[in-house]
PDB file of C-alpha atoms in Angstrom:
ATOM      1  CA  MET A   4      51.148 176.231 -42.419  1.00  0.00           C
ATOM      2  CA  ASP A   5      53.712 173.431 -42.529  1.00  0.00           C
ATOM      3  CA  GLY A   6      55.143 172.633 -39.115  1.00  0.00           C
ATOM      4  CA  TRP A   7      58.704 173.551 -40.056  1.00  0.00           C
ATOM      5  CA  ARG A   8      58.069 177.132 -41.157  1.00  0.00           C
ATOM      6  CA  GLU A   9      57.784 178.741 -37.718  1.00  0.00           C
ATOM      7  CA  PRO A  10      61.015 177.107 -36.439  1.00  0.00           C
ATOM      8  CA  ALA A  11      62.723 178.343 -39.608  1.00  0.00           C
ATOM      9  CA  ALA A  12      61.429 181.889 -39.044  1.00  0.00           C
ATOM     10  CA  ALA A  13      62.434 181.775 -35.357  1.00  0.00           C
ATOM     11  CA  HIS A  14      65.898 180.639 -36.412  1.00  0.00           C
ATOM     12  CA  ALA A  15      66.286 183.641 -38.722  1.00  0.00           C
ATOM     13  CA  ARG A  16      65.157 186.003 -35.950  1.00  0.00           C
ATOM     14  CA  ARG A  17      67.666 184.488 -33.532  1.00  0.00           C
ATOM     15  CA  ALA A  18      70.454 184.762 -36.120  1.00  0.00           C
ATOM     16  CA  ASP A  19      69.574 188.431 -36.618  1.00  0.00           C
ATOM     17  CA  ALA A  20      69.739 189.072 -32.872  1.00  0.00           C
ATOM     18  CA  LEU A  21      73.105 187.308 -32.544  1.00  0.00           C
ATOM     19  CA  THR A  22      74.632 189.303 -35.394  1.00  0.00           C
ATOM     20  CA  ALA A  23      73.006 192.682 -34.646  1.00  0.00           C
ATOM     21  CA  VAL A  24      76.099 194.319 -33.121  1.00  0.00           C
ATOM     22  CA  TRP A  25      78.381 193.261 -35.962  1.00  0.00           C
ATOM     23  CA  ARG A  26      75.888 194.229 -38.659  1.00  0.00           C
ATOM     24  CA  ALA A  27      75.384 197.669 -37.121  1.00  0.00           C
ATOM     25  CA  ALA A  28      79.148 198.280 -37.129  1.00  0.00           C
ATOM     26  CA  ARG A  29      79.390 197.049 -40.722  1.00  0.00           C
ATOM     27  CA  ASP A  30      76.552 199.307 -41.827  1.00  0.00           C
ATOM     28  CA  ARG A  31      78.376 202.274 -40.270  1.00  0.00           C
ATOM     29  CA  GLY A  32      81.522 201.299 -42.158  1.00  0.00           C
ATOM     30  CA  GLU A  33      83.334 200.520 -38.906  1.00  0.00           C
ATOM     31  CA  LYS A  34      85.588 197.696 -37.786  1.00  0.00           C
ATOM     32  CA  HIS A  35      84.624 195.766 -34.665  1.00  0.00           C
ATOM     33  CA  ALA A  36      87.786 194.475 -32.999  1.00  0.00           C
ATOM     34  CA  VAL A  37      85.867 191.886 -30.987  1.00  0.00           C
ATOM     35  CA  GLU A  38      83.222 190.520 -33.351  1.00  0.00           C
ATOM     36  CA  ASP A  39      84.998 190.848 -36.709  1.00  0.00           C
ATOM     37  CA  PHE A  40      86.867 187.650 -35.826  1.00  0.00           C
ATOM     38  CA  LEU A  41      83.588 185.716 -36.112  1.00  0.00           C
ATOM     39  CA  PHE A  42      83.165 186.909 -39.693  1.00  0.00           C
ATOM     40  CA  THR A  43      86.758 186.840 -40.949  1.00  0.00           C
ATOM     41  CA  TYR A  44      88.609 183.987 -39.248  1.00  0.00           C
ATOM     42  CA  TYR A  45      85.345 182.068 -39.543  1.00  0.00           C
ATOM     43  CA  PRO A  46      84.077 182.955 -43.027  1.00  0.00           C
ATOM     44  CA  THR A  47      80.544 183.665 -41.829  1.00  0.00           C
ATOM     45  CA  ARG A  48      77.833 184.963 -44.114  1.00  0.00           C
ATOM     46  CA  VAL A  49      74.809 186.287 -42.305  1.00  0.00           C
ATOM     47  CA  SER A  50      72.583 184.940 -45.073  1.00  0.00           C
ATOM     48  CA  HIS A  51      73.910 181.423 -44.468  1.00  0.00           C
ATOM     49  CA  LEU A  52      73.644 181.768 -40.696  1.00  0.00           C
ATOM     50  CA  ARG A  53      69.966 182.706 -41.108  1.00  0.00           C
ATOM     51  CA  ARG A  54      69.241 179.569 -43.110  1.00  0.00           C
ATOM     52  CA  TRP A  55      67.499 176.918 -41.058  1.00  0.00           C
ATOM     53  CA  HIS A  56      68.280 173.267 -41.715  1.00  0.00           C
ATOM     54  CA  PRO A  57      66.478 170.380 -40.015  1.00  0.00           C
ATOM     55  CA  GLY A  58      69.431 168.010 -40.328  1.00  0.00           C
ATOM     56  CA  ALA A  59      69.539 164.636 -42.018  1.00  0.00           C
ATOM     57  CA  GLY A  60      66.510 162.394 -42.301  1.00  0.00           C
ATOM     58  CA  ARG A  61      63.676 164.912 -42.138  1.00  0.00           C
ATOM     59  CA  VAL A  62      61.360 165.701 -45.039  1.00  0.00           C
ATOM     60  CA  LEU A  63      59.991 169.249 -45.254  1.00  0.00           C
ATOM     61  CA  PRO A  64      56.640 169.405 -47.088  1.00  0.00           C
ATOM     62  CA  GLY A  65      56.364 172.180 -49.626  1.00  0.00           C
ATOM     63  CA  ALA A  66      59.910 173.406 -49.028  1.00  0.00           C
ATOM     64  CA  ASP A  67      60.569 174.657 -52.546  1.00  0.00           C
ATOM     65  CA  ASP A  68      63.271 177.049 -51.299  1.00  0.00           C
ATOM     66  CA  HIS A  69      65.170 174.238 -49.554  1.00  0.00           C
ATOM     67  CA  ALA A  70      64.882 172.047 -52.647  1.00  0.00           C
ATOM     68  CA  SER A  71      66.984 174.552 -54.571  1.00  0.00           C
ATOM     69  CA  TRP A  72      69.780 174.557 -51.970  1.00  0.00           C
ATOM     70  CA  ARG A  73      72.928 172.507 -52.352  1.00  0.00           C
ATOM     71  CA  TRP A  74      72.785 168.923 -51.032  1.00  0.00           C
ATOM     72  CA  TYR A  75      68.971 168.818 -50.997  1.00  0.00           C
ATOM     73  CA  ARG A  76      66.698 166.716 -53.182  1.00  0.00           C
ATOM     74  CA  THR A  77      62.974 166.753 -53.899  1.00  0.00           C
ATOM     75  CA  VAL A  78      60.838 163.793 -52.818  1.00  0.00           C
ATOM     76  CA  ASP A  79      57.248 162.867 -53.573  1.00  0.00           C
ATOM     77  CA  LEU A  80      54.838 162.801 -50.643  1.00  0.00           C
ATOM     78  CA  PRO A  81      51.932 160.372 -50.110  1.00  0.00           C
ATOM     79  CA  ASP A  82      49.401 163.210 -50.451  1.00  0.00           C
ATOM     80  CA  GLY A  83      50.620 163.939 -53.957  1.00  0.00           C
ATOM     81  CA  GLY A  84      52.718 166.946 -52.991  1.00  0.00           C
ATOM     82  CA  THR A  85      56.468 167.257 -52.819  1.00  0.00           C
ATOM     83  CA  GLY A  86      58.966 167.941 -50.086  1.00  0.00           C
ATOM     84  CA  ALA A  87      62.670 168.544 -49.657  1.00  0.00           C
ATOM     85  CA  THR A  88      65.206 166.537 -47.689  1.00  0.00           C
ATOM     86  CA  LEU A  89      68.945 166.353 -47.310  1.00  0.00           C
ATOM     87  CA  ASP A  90      70.433 164.081 -49.960  1.00  0.00           C
ATOM     88  CA  THR A  91      72.533 162.162 -47.468  1.00  0.00           C
ATOM     89  CA  ALA A  92      74.172 159.942 -50.081  1.00  0.00           C
ATOM     90  CA  ALA A  93      75.252 162.915 -52.198  1.00  0.00           C
ATOM     91  CA  PHE A  94      76.398 164.806 -49.103  1.00  0.00           C
ATOM     92  CA  LEU A  95      78.554 161.906 -47.947  1.00  0.00           C
ATOM     93  CA  ALA A  96      79.985 161.478 -51.441  1.00  0.00           C
ATOM     94  CA  GLY A  97      81.075 165.105 -51.379  1.00  0.00           C
ATOM     95  CA  ARG A  98      81.825 165.659 -47.690  1.00  0.00           C
ATOM     96  CA  GLY A  99      82.400 162.201 -46.244  1.00  0.00           C
ATOM     97  CA  ASP A 100      86.077 162.830 -45.515  1.00  0.00           C
ATOM     98  CA  THR A 101      85.142 166.029 -43.685  1.00  0.00           C
ATOM     99  CA  VAL A 102      82.553 164.188 -41.592  1.00  0.00           C
ATOM    100  CA  ARG A 103      85.141 161.571 -40.624  1.00  0.00           C
ATOM    101  CA  TYR A 104      87.748 164.194 -39.732  1.00  0.00           C
ATOM    102  CA  VAL A 105      85.310 166.233 -37.646  1.00  0.00           C
ATOM    103  CA  ARG A 106      84.179 163.057 -35.896  1.00  0.00           C
ATOM    104  CA  SER A 107      87.792 162.134 -35.136  1.00  0.00           C
ATOM    105  CA  LEU A 108      88.830 165.569 -33.851  1.00  0.00           C
ATOM    106  CA  VAL A 109      85.701 166.367 -31.867  1.00  0.00           C
ATOM    107  CA  GLY A 110      85.537 162.868 -30.390  1.00  0.00           C
ATOM    108  CA  ALA A 111      89.190 162.936 -29.322  1.00  0.00           C
ATOM    109  CA  THR A 112      88.789 166.381 -27.754  1.00  0.00           C
ATOM    110  CA  ALA A 113      85.614 165.376 -25.930  1.00  0.00           C
ATOM    111  CA  GLY A 114      87.365 162.393 -24.403  1.00  0.00           C
ATOM    112  CA  ARG A 115      90.170 164.368 -22.780  1.00  0.00           C
ATOM    113  CA  THR A 116      90.383 166.160 -19.459  1.00  0.00           C
ATOM    114  CA  GLY A 117      90.502 169.919 -19.882  1.00  0.00           C
ATOM    115  CA  THR A 118      93.448 171.977 -18.725  1.00  0.00           C
ATOM    116  CA  PHE A 119      92.854 175.424 -17.289  1.00  0.00           C
ATOM    117  CA  GLY A 120      96.212 177.086 -16.700  1.00  0.00           C
ATOM    118  CA  CYS A 121      96.894 178.983 -19.921  1.00  0.00           C
ATOM    119  CA  PHE A 122      95.180 182.236 -18.768  1.00  0.00           C
ATOM    120  CA  GLY A 123      94.681 183.384 -22.363  1.00  0.00           C
ATOM    121  CA  LEU A 124      98.356 184.139 -22.879  1.00  0.00           C
ATOM    122  CA  HIS A 125      98.078 183.229 -26.561  1.00  0.00           C
ATOM    123  CA  GLU A 126      96.781 186.748 -27.319  1.00  0.00           C
ATOM    124  CA  TRP A 127      99.730 188.251 -25.436  1.00  0.00           C
ATOM    125  CA  ALA A 128     102.166 186.028 -27.319  1.00  0.00           C
ATOM    126  CA  MET A 129     100.734 187.312 -30.597  1.00  0.00           C
ATOM    127  CA  VAL A 130     102.051 190.823 -29.837  1.00  0.00           C
ATOM    128  CA  TYR A 131     105.145 189.930 -27.798  1.00  0.00           C
ATOM    129  CA  ARG A 132     108.052 192.270 -28.640  1.00  0.00           C
ATOM    130  CA  ASP A 133     106.219 193.749 -31.621  1.00  0.00           C
ATOM    131  CA  ALA A 134     107.179 197.263 -30.548  1.00  0.00           C
ATOM    132  CA  ALA A 135     110.841 196.336 -30.051  1.00  0.00           C
ATOM    133  CA  ALA A 136     110.907 194.795 -33.528  1.00  0.00           C
ATOM    134  CA  GLY A 137     109.132 197.750 -35.153  1.00  0.00           C
ATOM    135  CA  ARG A 138     106.026 195.747 -36.040  1.00  0.00           C
ATOM    136  CA  ASP A 139     102.410 196.891 -35.810  1.00  0.00           C
ATOM    137  CA  HIS A 140     100.339 194.740 -33.486  1.00  0.00           C
ATOM    138  CA  ARG A 141      97.315 192.853 -34.691  1.00  0.00           C
ATOM    139  CA  HIS A 142      94.476 195.202 -33.711  1.00  0.00           C
ATOM    140  CA  PRO A 143      94.253 199.013 -33.919  1.00  0.00           C
ATOM    141  CA  LEU A 144      93.637 199.172 -30.170  1.00  0.00           C
ATOM    142  CA  PRO A 145      95.952 200.435 -27.427  1.00  0.00           C
ATOM    143  CA  LEU A 146      97.736 197.909 -25.245  1.00  0.00           C
ATOM    144  CA  ARG A 147      96.312 198.080 -21.731  1.00  0.00           C
ATOM    145  CA  LEU A 148      99.746 197.776 -20.087  1.00  0.00           C
ATOM    146  CA  GLY A 149     101.770 199.311 -22.903  1.00  0.00           C
ATOM    147  CA  ALA A 150     104.354 197.442 -24.965  1.00  0.00           C
ATOM    148  CA  SER A 151     106.916 196.867 -22.220  1.00  0.00           C
ATOM    149  CA  GLY A 152     104.247 195.845 -19.702  1.00  0.00           C
ATOM    150  CA  THR A 153     102.802 193.386 -22.198  1.00  0.00           C
ATOM    151  CA  ASP A 154     106.213 191.849 -22.843  1.00  0.00           C
ATOM    152  CA  GLU A 155     106.800 191.531 -19.104  1.00  0.00           C
ATOM    153  CA  VAL A 156     103.576 189.538 -18.659  1.00  0.00           C
ATOM    154  CA  VAL A 157     104.692 187.020 -21.281  1.00  0.00           C
ATOM    155  CA  GLU A 158     108.160 186.756 -19.787  1.00  0.00           C
ATOM    156  CA  SER A 159     106.879 186.227 -16.241  1.00  0.00           C
ATOM    157  CA  HIS A 160     104.406 183.447 -17.058  1.00  0.00           C
ATOM    158  CA  ARG A 161     104.461 179.897 -18.305  1.00  0.00           C
ATOM    159  CA  VAL A 162     103.097 179.790 -21.870  1.00  0.00           C
ATOM    160  CA  GLY A 163     101.447 176.484 -22.719  1.00  0.00           C
ATOM    161  CA  CYS A 164      99.232 176.871 -25.782  1.00  0.00           C
ATOM    162  CA  SER A 165      97.921 173.598 -27.244  1.00  0.00           C
ATOM    163  CA  HIS A 166      95.942 175.075 -30.148  1.00  0.00           C
ATOM    164  CA  TYR A 167      97.752 175.215 -33.468  1.00  0.00           C
ATOM    165  CA  ASP A 168      95.600 177.960 -34.994  1.00  0.00           C
ATOM    166  CA  ALA A 169      96.475 180.225 -32.080  1.00  0.00           C
ATOM    167  CA  PHE A 170     100.127 179.205 -31.888  1.00  0.00           C
ATOM    168  CA  ARG A 171     100.730 179.901 -35.575  1.00  0.00           C
ATOM    169  CA  PHE A 172     100.056 183.603 -34.928  1.00  0.00           C
ATOM    170  CA  PHE A 173     102.643 183.911 -32.160  1.00  0.00           C
ATOM    171  CA  THR A 174     105.402 186.400 -32.868  1.00  0.00           C
ATOM    172  CA  PRO A 175     108.757 184.803 -33.752  1.00  0.00           C
ATOM    173  CA  GLU A 176     110.112 185.784 -30.352  1.00  0.00           C
ATOM    174  CA  ALA A 177     107.191 184.134 -28.520  1.00  0.00           C
ATOM    175  CA  ARG A 178     107.223 180.790 -30.304  1.00  0.00           C
ATOM    176  CA  ASP A 179     110.175 179.441 -28.342  1.00  0.00           C
ATOM    177  CA  ALA A 180     108.506 180.461 -25.084  1.00  0.00           C
ATOM    178  CA  ASN A 181     105.613 178.052 -25.693  1.00  0.00           C
ATOM    179  CA  GLU A 182     106.162 174.802 -23.814  1.00  0.00           C
ATOM    180  CA  LEU A 183     104.068 172.900 -26.371  1.00  0.00           C
ATOM    181  CA  ARG A 184     104.622 172.532 -30.102  1.00  0.00           C
ATOM    182  CA  PRO A 185     101.192 172.159 -31.684  1.00  0.00           C
ATOM    183  CA  THR A 186     101.130 171.373 -35.397  1.00  0.00           C
ATOM    184  CA  ARG A 187      98.347 170.808 -37.897  1.00  0.00           C
ATOM    185  CA  GLU A 188      99.347 167.152 -38.122  1.00  0.00           C
ATOM    186  CA  ARG A 189      99.062 166.739 -34.332  1.00  0.00           C
ATOM    187  CA  GLN A 190      95.804 168.652 -33.946  1.00  0.00           C
ATOM    188  CA  VAL A 191      93.676 165.571 -33.252  1.00  0.00           C
ATOM    189  CA  ALA A 192      96.219 164.389 -30.687  1.00  0.00           C
ATOM    190  CA  MET A 193      96.600 167.734 -28.893  1.00  0.00           C
ATOM    191  CA  GLU A 194      93.300 169.607 -28.714  1.00  0.00           C
ATOM    192  CA  GLN A 195      91.695 169.639 -25.284  1.00  0.00           C
ATOM    193  CA  PRO A 196      88.294 170.841 -24.054  1.00  0.00           C
ATOM    194  CA  GLY A 197      89.553 173.593 -21.758  1.00  0.00           C
ATOM    195  CA  CYS A 198      90.955 175.560 -24.710  1.00  0.00           C
ATOM    196  CA  LEU A 199      88.905 178.626 -25.599  1.00  0.00           C
ATOM    197  CA  HIS A 200      89.860 178.411 -29.260  1.00  0.00           C
ATOM    198  CA  ALA A 201      89.039 174.711 -29.529  1.00  0.00           C
ATOM    199  CA  ASN A 202      85.630 175.527 -28.089  1.00  0.00           C
ATOM    200  CA  MET A 203      85.084 178.451 -30.460  1.00  0.00           C
ATOM    201  CA  ASP A 204      86.027 176.144 -33.319  1.00  0.00           C
ATOM    202  CA  LEU A 205      82.934 174.022 -32.721  1.00  0.00           C
ATOM    203  CA  TYR A 206      81.214 176.700 -34.776  1.00  0.00           C
ATOM    204  CA  LYS A 207      83.714 176.092 -37.583  1.00  0.00           C
ATOM    205  CA  TRP A 208      83.039 172.361 -37.559  1.00  0.00           C
ATOM    206  CA  CYS A 209      79.294 172.950 -37.651  1.00  0.00           C
ATOM    207  CA  GLN A 210      79.873 175.232 -40.645  1.00  0.00           C
ATOM    208  CA  LYS A 211      81.930 172.525 -42.347  1.00  0.00           C
ATOM    209  CA  LEU A 212      79.043 170.083 -42.099  1.00  0.00           C
ATOM    210  CA  GLY A 213      76.604 172.660 -43.480  1.00  0.00           C
ATOM    211  CA  PRO A 214      73.032 171.450 -43.987  1.00  0.00           C
ATOM    212  CA  ALA A 215      73.647 168.212 -42.079  1.00  0.00           C
ATOM    213  CA  VAL A 216      73.770 170.250 -38.852  1.00  0.00           C
ATOM    214  CA  PRO A 217      70.381 171.235 -37.391  1.00  0.00           C
ATOM    215  CA  GLY A 218      69.871 174.980 -37.199  1.00  0.00           C
ATOM    216  CA  GLU A 219      69.676 175.102 -33.399  1.00  0.00           C
ATOM    217  CA  LEU A 220      73.083 173.449 -33.069  1.00  0.00           C
ATOM    218  CA  LEU A 221      74.609 175.878 -35.574  1.00  0.00           C
ATOM    219  CA  LEU A 222      73.342 178.930 -33.683  1.00  0.00           C
ATOM    220  CA  ASP A 223      74.202 177.460 -30.283  1.00  0.00           C
ATOM    221  CA  SER A 224      77.778 176.974 -31.473  1.00  0.00           C
ATOM    222  CA  PHE A 225      77.896 180.482 -32.956  1.00  0.00           C
ATOM    223  CA  GLU A 226      76.581 181.971 -29.714  1.00  0.00           C
ATOM    224  CA  LEU A 227      79.211 180.098 -27.713  1.00  0.00           C
ATOM    225  CA  ALA A 228      81.950 181.305 -30.078  1.00  0.00           C
ATOM    226  CA  ARG A 229      80.712 184.893 -29.743  1.00  0.00           C
ATOM    227  CA  ASP A 230      80.596 184.680 -25.944  1.00  0.00           C
ATOM    228  CA  ILE A 231      84.084 183.179 -25.807  1.00  0.00           C
ATOM    229  CA  ARG A 232      85.420 185.823 -28.157  1.00  0.00           C
ATOM    230  CA  TYR A 233      84.396 188.582 -25.754  1.00  0.00           C
ATOM    231  CA  THR A 234      86.286 186.872 -22.928  1.00  0.00           C
ATOM    232  CA  ASP A 235      89.224 186.186 -25.240  1.00  0.00           C
ATOM    233  CA  MET A 236      89.556 189.913 -25.909  1.00  0.00           C
ATOM    234  CA  ALA A 237      88.734 190.953 -22.338  1.00  0.00           C
ATOM    235  CA  ALA A 238      91.675 188.805 -21.182  1.00  0.00           C
ATOM    236  CA  SER A 239      93.933 189.990 -23.987  1.00  0.00           C
ATOM    237  CA  PRO A 240      96.577 192.732 -23.747  1.00  0.00           C
ATOM    238  CA  TYR A 241      94.285 195.133 -25.585  1.00  0.00           C
ATOM    239  CA  ASP A 242      92.227 197.888 -24.028  1.00  0.00           C
ATOM    240  CA  VAL A 243      88.711 196.977 -25.188  1.00  0.00           C
ATOM    241  CA  SER A 244      86.909 199.464 -22.939  1.00  0.00           C
ATOM    242  CA  SER A 245      85.727 201.354 -26.030  1.00  0.00           C
ATOM    243  CA  TYR A 246      83.456 198.353 -26.687  1.00  0.00           C
ATOM    244  CA  GLY A 247      82.068 198.425 -23.165  1.00  0.00           C
ATOM    245  CA  VAL A 248      84.142 195.365 -22.199  1.00  0.00           C
ATOM    246  CA  GLU A 249      85.717 195.251 -18.761  1.00  0.00           C
ATOM    247  CA  PRO A 250      89.204 193.693 -18.700  1.00  0.00           C
ATOM    248  CA  VAL A 251      89.975 190.311 -17.207  1.00  0.00           C
ATOM    249  CA  ALA A 252      93.388 191.282 -15.840  1.00  0.00           C
ATOM    250  CA  ILE A 253      95.128 187.914 -16.090  1.00  0.00           C
ATOM    251  CA  GLU A 254      98.360 189.438 -14.791  1.00  0.00           C
ATOM    252  CA  THR A 255      96.694 189.508 -11.346  1.00  0.00           C
ATOM    253  CA  ALA A 256      95.541 186.671  -9.085  1.00  0.00           C
ATOM    254  CA  ALA A 257      91.933 187.884  -9.215  1.00  0.00           C
ATOM    255  CA  GLY A 258      92.045 188.078 -12.998  1.00  0.00           C
ATOM    256  CA  LYS A 259      93.442 184.565 -13.277  1.00  0.00           C
ATOM    257  CA  ALA A 260      90.666 183.229 -11.044  1.00  0.00           C
ATOM    258  CA  GLU A 261      88.007 184.976 -13.134  1.00  0.00           C
ATOM    259  CA  TYR A 262      89.534 183.673 -16.365  1.00  0.00           C
ATOM    260  CA  VAL A 263      89.520 180.082 -15.102  1.00  0.00           C
ATOM    261  CA  ARG A 264      85.936 180.444 -13.850  1.00  0.00           C
ATOM    262  CA  ARG A 265      84.789 181.529 -17.309  1.00  0.00           C
ATOM    263  CA  GLN A 266      86.994 178.953 -19.020  1.00  0.00           C
ATOM    264  CA  ARG A 267      85.394 176.121 -17.048  1.00  0.00           C
ATOM    265  CA  ALA A 268      81.891 177.381 -17.803  1.00  0.00           C
ATOM    266  CA  PHE A 269      82.678 177.605 -21.519  1.00  0.00           C
ATOM    267  CA  ALA A 270      84.175 174.100 -21.445  1.00  0.00           C
ATOM    268  CA  GLU A 271      80.974 172.716 -19.938  1.00  0.00           C
ATOM    269  CA  ARG A 272      78.855 174.350 -22.629  1.00  0.00           C
ATOM    270  CA  ALA A 273      81.237 173.168 -25.339  1.00  0.00           C
ATOM    271  CA  GLN A 274      81.213 169.553 -24.174  1.00  0.00           C
ATOM    272  CA  ALA A 275      77.420 169.487 -24.470  1.00  0.00           C
ATOM    273  CA  LEU A 276      77.691 170.851 -28.025  1.00  0.00           C
ATOM    274  CA  ARG A 277      80.370 168.274 -28.844  1.00  0.00           C
ATOM    275  CA  ALA A 278      78.026 165.489 -27.831  1.00  0.00           C
ATOM    276  CA  ARG A 279      75.336 166.838 -30.160  1.00  0.00           C
ATOM    277  CA  LEU A 280      77.793 167.272 -33.027  1.00  0.00           C
ATOM    278  CA  LEU A 281      79.094 163.735 -32.530  1.00  0.00           C
ATOM    279  CA  ASP A 282      75.507 162.481 -32.781  1.00  0.00           C
ATOM    280  CA  VAL A 283      75.208 164.265 -36.145  1.00  0.00           C
ATOM    281  CA  CYS A 284      78.457 162.706 -37.389  1.00  0.00           C
ATOM    282  CA  ASP A 285      77.547 159.234 -36.156  1.00  0.00           C
ATOM    283  CA  ALA A 286      74.112 159.351 -37.789  1.00  0.00           C
ATOM    284  CA  LEU A 287      75.661 160.413 -41.099  1.00  0.00           C
ATOM    285  CA  LEU A 288      78.337 157.732 -40.990  1.00  0.00           C
ATOM    286  CA  ALA A 289      75.759 155.090 -40.072  1.00  0.00           C
ATOM    287  CA  ALA A 290      73.856 156.032 -43.223  1.00  0.00           C
ATOM    288  CA  GLU A 291      77.030 155.526 -45.219  1.00  0.00           C
ATOM    289  CA  GLY A 292      76.955 151.841 -44.357  1.00  0.00           C
TER     290      GLY A 292
END
């Protein structure tokens, strides 16, 4: 057996384990208010997540299935057989701008000091004054503190969200409460490594680079995003007890301390993934010449 086949099979088994909860809910025809985000906001296909890629520069003997995938090419081997490898030149011709953008954003974020005082208030700001305005809130889950209690938490805290893709979902009434004004154009200048959403987005950037990202890095970033998502919802205004999730009550001192403890641990994991993703980008750009 070729040496790459067992890692590829182990990758598929790990992907299946990481997606088991979501797939079970899907097969029952049910929504999953926590994990659906990983398959909707991030357009994840389980079939793609199960695909193992070695990354750039490695030839896989006898990999006829890989040879048929986008961005791969077939090469002749010294023993007379054939193998498959990433067509780095073709990939850079098609995705070079994406590689450069990811390198810029991830590198800038990695180089900053994280901030840890937001307490996950972005989720609260996304439902602020919905009830008063006659709007439905984002998830079909009850609010743990009710509508007025949720509004009071927003009004009694400093809101300082630096992540544009969270800020853009704030209710109109909450936008002015945010001390920062993140925009798409300022994303590279504003993202910081303490932000839960910036750390979840490492999975998105691995997706964007597709077969150039080794399979282990892809699944490590997906696992981090999934773990963060559970904390994101535990610290949200929603009652997620129906999913077996205990709340992180950020309206209390103990809840704030627990949120920051988790936030720092996620930031440490994310910085290690950033370093690996930067290595992927740098190797690709070096091949570009």
